[in-house]
Amino acid sequence: MLLRGGQAAKSQRVEVEVTEAMCAEQQLEQIAEEVKDCTLCELFRTATHGVPGEGNADAKILFIGEGPGWHEDQQGKPFVGASGQFLTQLFESAGLKRDDVFITNIVKHRPPSNRDPLPDEMVACSSYLERQIDAIDPEVIVTLGRFSMSKYFPGDRISKIHGKPKTIGSRLVVPMYHPAAALHNGSLRATIEEDFGRLPMFLAEQEERRSKQAEDDDPPLQATLF
Ligand code: URA
């Protein structure tokens, strides 16, 4: 079929978008396969399932929790227990759909008795997370709790910096309290709800910043003629 200029460009753009989405999806599937069989640290010995993460390969927002709990370990899916239910409510209150975002954790196997992940376990698992970030290329990363926060804000205190976004490289990183913290401490509930409520605004600002940056890097043809 003969396509006119505009149509051809649009069809090419759609094809590129589809190919990119498929590539990200394939990369995420590959990572998930590797996590299932992972023996890079000792956590696999006591876990039932690896929990690689799940969601939209084309997500604009990526959420990083701490590590799978009992329910997540049973089902192989992130945030499906009590804190997951609260997380889903937080998405809804912020006008986000769980299917539109991607959710993962710092460590992909459950630490025994839900203890804190150890530094060497986080290091062993870090390349999975890096590859997930590269594949998804999100605009915004939200860290949930202090372990994922320490990856981007080492030495900072969550009580001081929660809800305050920072540009890191080409992305916006927003530290938030872990949903489980709000479940255990009722006074944090309003705080985490407020922080979540500002996410759509942070995303809009980030998208505008990125598109301005893209224009500066690659000005429209007409502007370069003068
Ligand atoms: N807490 C986390 O940090 N991650 C999960 O997947 C579940 C609970």
mmCIF file of C-alpha atoms and ligand atoms in Angstrom:
data_model
loop_
_atom_site.group_PDB
_atom_site.id
_atom_site.type_symbol
_atom_site.label_atom_id
_atom_site.label_comp_id
_atom_site.label_asym_id
_atom_site.label_seq_id
_atom_site.Cartn_x
_atom_site.Cartn_y
_atom_site.Cartn_z
ATOM 1 C CA MET A 1 0.000 0.000 0.000
ATOM 2 C CA LEU A 2 1.251 3.479 -0.906
ATOM 3 C CA LEU A 3 1.203 5.775 2.133
ATOM 4 C CA ARG A 4 1.383 9.562 1.908
ATOM 5 C CA GLY A 5 4.210 11.341 3.817
ATOM 6 C CA GLY A 6 2.297 11.991 7.041
ATOM 7 C CA GLN A 7 0.680 8.566 7.054
ATOM 8 C CA ALA A 8 3.979 6.826 6.344
ATOM 9 C CA ALA A 9 5.696 8.731 9.174
ATOM 10 C CA LYS A 10 2.839 7.887 11.563
ATOM 11 C CA SER A 11 2.849 4.226 10.597
ATOM 12 C CA GLN A 12 6.628 4.127 11.018
ATOM 13 C CA ARG A 13 6.300 5.794 14.433
ATOM 14 C CA VAL A 14 3.639 3.290 15.526
ATOM 15 C CA GLU A 15 5.866 0.436 14.334
ATOM 16 C CA VAL A 16 8.845 1.809 16.270
ATOM 17 C CA GLU A 17 6.677 2.218 19.398
ATOM 18 C CA VAL A 18 5.353 -1.345 19.084
ATOM 19 C CA THR A 19 8.844 -2.745 18.531
ATOM 20 C CA GLU A 20 10.184 -0.832 21.548
ATOM 21 C CA ALA A 21 7.310 -2.055 23.749
ATOM 22 C CA MET A 22 7.873 -5.644 22.619
ATOM 23 C CA CYS A 23 11.574 -5.349 23.282
ATOM 24 C CA ALA A 24 10.987 -4.058 26.816
ATOM 25 C CA GLU A 25 8.447 -6.829 27.387
ATOM 26 C CA GLN A 26 10.868 -9.469 26.147
ATOM 27 C CA GLN A 27 13.642 -8.082 28.316
ATOM 28 C CA LEU A 28 11.363 -8.153 31.364
ATOM 29 C CA GLU A 29 10.333 -11.733 30.582
ATOM 30 C CA GLN A 30 13.982 -12.718 30.320
ATOM 31 C CA ILE A 31 14.762 -11.096 33.682
ATOM 32 C CA ALA A 32 11.743 -12.855 35.239
ATOM 33 C CA GLU A 33 13.022 -16.223 33.965
ATOM 34 C CA GLU A 34 16.445 -15.550 35.466
ATOM 35 C CA VAL A 35 14.938 -14.497 38.824
ATOM 36 C CA LYS A 36 12.981 -17.786 38.998
ATOM 37 C CA ASP A 37 16.239 -19.760 38.940
ATOM 38 C CA CYS A 38 18.395 -17.237 40.775
ATOM 39 C CA THR A 39 20.985 -18.486 43.267
ATOM 40 C CA LEU A 40 23.082 -15.309 43.474
ATOM 41 C CA CYS A 41 22.503 -15.026 47.235
ATOM 42 C CA GLU A 42 21.183 -17.383 49.903
ATOM 43 C CA LEU A 43 17.589 -16.085 49.938
ATOM 44 C CA PHE A 44 16.424 -18.602 47.327
ATOM 45 C CA ARG A 45 17.028 -21.431 49.811
ATOM 46 C CA THR A 46 14.175 -20.417 52.121
ATOM 47 C CA ALA A 47 11.858 -18.859 49.510
ATOM 48 C CA THR A 48 9.013 -20.557 47.632
ATOM 49 C CA HIS A 49 9.001 -18.364 44.524
ATOM 50 C CA GLY A 50 11.152 -15.610 43.088
ATOM 51 C CA VAL A 51 9.179 -12.382 42.723
ATOM 52 C CA PRO A 52 10.610 -10.474 39.772
ATOM 53 C CA GLY A 53 7.959 -7.744 39.644
ATOM 54 C CA GLU A 54 5.041 -7.093 37.339
ATOM 55 C CA GLY A 55 3.255 -4.405 35.406
ATOM 56 C CA ASN A 56 3.354 -2.403 32.227
ATOM 57 C CA ALA A 57 6.584 -2.700 30.236
ATOM 58 C CA ASP A 58 5.927 0.819 28.977
ATOM 59 C CA ALA A 59 5.155 2.281 32.424
ATOM 60 C CA LYS A 60 5.879 5.924 33.100
ATOM 61 C CA ILE A 61 6.117 5.243 36.822
ATOM 62 C CA LEU A 62 8.144 2.458 38.435
ATOM 63 C CA PHE A 63 7.631 1.585 42.112
ATOM 64 C CA ILE A 64 10.409 -0.105 44.077
ATOM 65 C CA GLY A 65 9.543 -1.799 47.385
ATOM 66 C CA GLU A 66 11.729 -3.703 49.786
ATOM 67 C CA GLY A 67 11.271 -7.434 49.309
ATOM 68 C CA PRO A 68 8.495 -10.016 48.974
ATOM 69 C CA GLY A 69 6.521 -10.958 52.087
ATOM 70 C CA TRP A 70 4.695 -14.232 52.792
ATOM 71 C CA HIS A 71 1.831 -13.681 50.311
ATOM 72 C CA GLU A 72 4.183 -12.467 47.574
ATOM 73 C CA ASP A 73 6.438 -15.487 48.135
ATOM 74 C CA GLN A 74 3.439 -17.813 47.799
ATOM 75 C CA GLN A 75 2.106 -16.187 44.621
ATOM 76 C CA GLY A 76 5.337 -14.994 42.952
ATOM 77 C CA LYS A 77 3.794 -11.512 42.593
ATOM 78 C CA PRO A 78 4.750 -8.234 44.250
ATOM 79 C CA PHE A 79 2.549 -6.385 46.745
ATOM 80 C CA VAL A 80 -0.399 -8.792 46.910
ATOM 81 C CA GLY A 81 -0.726 -8.926 50.724
ATOM 82 C CA ALA A 82 -2.101 -6.282 53.113
ATOM 83 C CA SER A 83 0.399 -3.574 52.099
ATOM 84 C CA GLY A 84 -0.325 -4.419 48.445
ATOM 85 C CA GLN A 85 -4.035 -3.847 48.997
ATOM 86 C CA PHE A 86 -3.260 -0.491 50.542
ATOM 87 C CA LEU A 87 -0.870 0.306 47.664
ATOM 88 C CA THR A 88 -3.676 -0.427 45.180
ATOM 89 C CA GLN A 89 -5.930 1.988 47.106
ATOM 90 C CA LEU A 90 -3.206 4.622 46.974
ATOM 91 C CA PHE A 91 -2.937 4.172 43.190
ATOM 92 C CA GLU A 92 -6.686 4.594 42.843
ATOM 93 C CA SER A 93 -6.789 7.679 45.036
ATOM 94 C CA ALA A 94 -4.061 9.206 42.848
ATOM 95 C CA GLY A 95 -5.959 8.325 39.656
ATOM 96 C CA LEU A 96 -3.405 5.668 38.675
ATOM 97 C CA LYS A 97 -4.176 2.137 37.527
ATOM 98 C CA ARG A 98 -2.108 -0.769 38.813
ATOM 99 C CA ASP A 99 -1.947 -2.071 35.217
ATOM 100 C CA ASP A 100 -0.330 1.147 34.019
ATOM 101 C CA VAL A 101 2.647 1.106 36.372
ATOM 102 C CA PHE A 102 5.430 -1.385 37.095
ATOM 103 C CA ILE A 103 6.061 -2.691 40.617
ATOM 104 C CA THR A 104 9.205 -4.427 41.780
ATOM 105 C CA ASN A 105 11.434 -4.817 44.838
ATOM 106 C CA ILE A 106 15.041 -4.313 45.867
ATOM 107 C CA VAL A 107 15.405 -8.062 46.547
ATOM 108 C CA LYS A 108 13.453 -10.610 44.519
ATOM 109 C CA HIS A 109 13.290 -13.457 47.050
ATOM 110 C CA ARG A 110 11.618 -13.233 50.462
ATOM 111 C CA PRO A 111 13.988 -12.667 53.394
ATOM 112 C CA PRO A 112 13.186 -15.293 56.083
ATOM 113 C CA SER A 113 10.535 -14.091 58.579
ATOM 114 C CA ASN A 114 10.374 -10.811 56.646
ATOM 115 C CA ARG A 115 13.663 -9.607 58.120
ATOM 116 C CA ASP A 116 15.418 -6.631 56.512
ATOM 117 C CA PRO A 117 17.383 -7.466 53.375
ATOM 118 C CA LEU A 118 21.152 -7.611 54.012
ATOM 119 C CA PRO A 119 23.602 -5.390 52.109
ATOM 120 C CA ASP A 120 25.163 -8.337 50.226
ATOM 121 C CA GLU A 121 21.679 -9.582 49.211
ATOM 122 C CA MET A 122 20.813 -6.146 47.823
ATOM 123 C CA VAL A 123 24.103 -6.018 45.924
ATOM 124 C CA ALA A 124 23.590 -9.536 44.511
ATOM 125 C CA CYS A 125 20.101 -8.592 43.290
ATOM 126 C CA SER A 126 20.918 -5.116 41.992
ATOM 127 C CA SER A 127 21.566 -6.017 38.354
ATOM 128 C CA TYR A 128 17.991 -7.305 37.943
ATOM 129 C CA LEU A 129 16.638 -3.966 39.105
ATOM 130 C CA GLU A 130 19.064 -2.005 36.899
ATOM 131 C CA ARG A 131 18.015 -4.056 33.873
ATOM 132 C CA GLN A 132 14.329 -3.564 34.690
ATOM 133 C CA ILE A 133 14.871 0.203 34.897
ATOM 134 C CA ASP A 134 16.770 0.224 31.582
ATOM 135 C CA ALA A 135 14.069 -1.857 29.861
ATOM 136 C CA ILE A 136 11.121 0.209 31.125
ATOM 137 C CA ASP A 137 12.863 3.598 30.980
ATOM 138 C CA PRO A 138 10.303 5.216 33.323
ATOM 139 C CA GLU A 139 9.930 8.972 33.728
ATOM 140 C CA VAL A 140 9.441 8.663 37.481
ATOM 141 C CA ILE A 141 10.788 6.185 40.030
ATOM 142 C CA VAL A 142 9.011 5.971 43.394
ATOM 143 C CA THR A 143 10.931 4.350 46.218
ATOM 144 C CA LEU A 144 8.758 2.734 48.892
ATOM 145 C CA GLY A 145 10.518 2.587 52.253
ATOM 146 C CA ARG A 146 14.079 3.080 53.363
ATOM 147 C CA PHE A 147 15.851 0.260 51.489
ATOM 148 C CA SER A 148 14.949 1.397 47.980
ATOM 149 C CA MET A 149 15.326 5.020 49.156
ATOM 150 C CA SER A 150 18.931 4.379 50.192
ATOM 151 C CA LYS A 151 19.801 3.438 46.596
ATOM 152 C CA TYR A 152 19.106 7.027 45.487
ATOM 153 C CA PHE A 153 19.340 9.030 48.714
ATOM 154 C CA PRO A 154 22.107 7.376 50.766
ATOM 155 C CA GLY A 155 22.285 8.711 54.314
ATOM 156 C CA ASP A 156 18.990 10.631 54.080
ATOM 157 C CA ARG A 157 16.090 10.153 56.489
ATOM 158 C CA ILE A 158 12.669 9.210 55.108
ATOM 159 C CA SER A 159 10.930 11.435 57.683
ATOM 160 C CA LYS A 160 12.777 14.423 56.169
ATOM 161 C CA ILE A 161 12.635 13.747 52.445
ATOM 162 C CA HIS A 162 9.394 11.774 51.819
ATOM 163 C CA GLY A 163 7.356 13.260 48.983
ATOM 164 C CA LYS A 164 10.220 15.511 47.835
ATOM 165 C CA PRO A 165 11.245 14.584 44.290
ATOM 166 C CA LYS A 166 14.789 14.856 43.008
ATOM 167 C CA THR A 167 16.016 14.762 39.415
ATOM 168 C CA ILE A 168 18.591 11.991 39.080
ATOM 169 C CA GLY A 169 19.976 11.597 35.558
ATOM 170 C CA SER A 170 17.030 11.809 33.182
ATOM 171 C CA ARG A 171 14.429 10.706 35.743
ATOM 172 C CA LEU A 172 12.552 12.061 38.711
ATOM 173 C CA VAL A 173 12.940 9.971 41.864
ATOM 174 C CA VAL A 174 10.323 10.389 44.595
ATOM 175 C CA PRO A 175 10.964 8.852 48.027
ATOM 176 C CA MET A 176 7.810 7.691 49.810
ATOM 177 C CA TYR A 177 7.019 5.863 53.017
ATOM 178 C CA HIS A 178 6.447 2.124 52.643
ATOM 179 C CA PRO A 179 2.676 1.334 52.663
ATOM 180 C CA ALA A 180 3.292 -1.154 55.520
ATOM 181 C CA ALA A 181 4.646 1.724 57.655
ATOM 182 C CA ALA A 182 1.332 3.546 57.225
ATOM 183 C CA LEU A 183 -0.580 0.368 58.104
ATOM 184 C CA HIS A 184 1.413 0.006 61.335
ATOM 185 C CA ASN A 185 1.404 3.700 62.211
ATOM 186 C CA GLY A 186 -1.953 5.336 61.526
ATOM 187 C CA SER A 187 -0.547 8.854 61.711
ATOM 188 C CA LEU A 188 1.513 8.182 58.551
ATOM 189 C CA ARG A 189 -1.581 7.280 56.536
ATOM 190 C CA ALA A 190 -2.556 10.855 55.691
ATOM 191 C CA THR A 191 1.081 11.658 54.884
ATOM 192 C CA ILE A 192 1.499 8.817 52.369
ATOM 193 C CA GLU A 193 -1.916 9.610 50.841
ATOM 194 C CA GLU A 194 -0.883 13.238 50.391
ATOM 195 C CA ASP A 195 2.481 12.239 48.839
ATOM 196 C CA PHE A 196 0.731 9.862 46.427
ATOM 197 C CA GLY A 197 -1.813 12.528 45.529
ATOM 198 C CA ARG A 198 0.999 14.698 44.156
ATOM 199 C CA LEU A 199 2.378 11.976 41.867
ATOM 200 C CA PRO A 200 0.311 12.929 38.765
ATOM 201 C CA MET A 201 1.631 16.498 39.086
ATOM 202 C CA PHE A 202 5.225 15.271 39.440
ATOM 203 C CA LEU A 203 4.771 13.096 36.349
ATOM 204 C CA ALA A 204 3.309 15.962 34.297
ATOM 205 C CA GLU A 205 6.198 18.249 35.299
ATOM 206 C CA GLN A 206 8.733 15.566 34.473
ATOM 207 C CA GLU A 207 7.194 14.890 31.057
ATOM 208 C CA GLU A 208 7.290 18.595 30.263
ATOM 209 C CA ARG A 209 10.931 18.809 31.371
ATOM 210 C CA ARG A 210 11.856 15.813 29.221
ATOM 211 C CA SER A 211 10.092 17.120 26.115
ATOM 212 C CA LYS A 212 11.772 20.559 26.532
ATOM 213 C CA GLN A 213 15.097 18.775 26.881
ATOM 214 C CA ALA A 214 14.399 16.747 23.729
ATOM 215 C CA GLU A 215 13.591 19.980 21.850
ATOM 216 C CA ASP A 216 16.799 21.631 23.097
ATOM 217 C CA ASP A 217 18.811 18.571 22.027
ATOM 218 C CA ASP A 218 17.051 18.331 18.671
ATOM 219 C CA PRO A 219 15.502 21.714 17.716
ATOM 220 C CA PRO A 220 12.754 21.746 15.057
ATOM 221 C CA LEU A 221 14.196 22.138 11.528
ATOM 222 C CA GLN A 222 12.637 25.576 11.018
ATOM 223 C CA ALA A 223 14.374 27.047 14.081
ATOM 224 C CA THR A 224 17.764 25.956 12.793
ATOM 225 C CA LEU A 225 17.277 27.682 9.414
ATOM 226 C CA PHE A 226 17.790 31.210 10.856
HETATM 227 N N1 URA B 1 6.520 -5.314 50.857
HETATM 228 C C1 URA B 1 7.428 -5.055 49.899
HETATM 229 O O1 URA B 1 8.335 -4.256 50.088
HETATM 230 N N2 URA B 1 7.296 -5.682 48.745
HETATM 231 C C2 URA B 1 6.322 -6.533 48.473
HETATM 232 O O2 URA B 1 6.276 -7.046 47.369
HETATM 233 C C3 URA B 1 5.381 -6.774 49.488
HETATM 234 C C4 URA B 1 5.493 -6.167 50.672
#
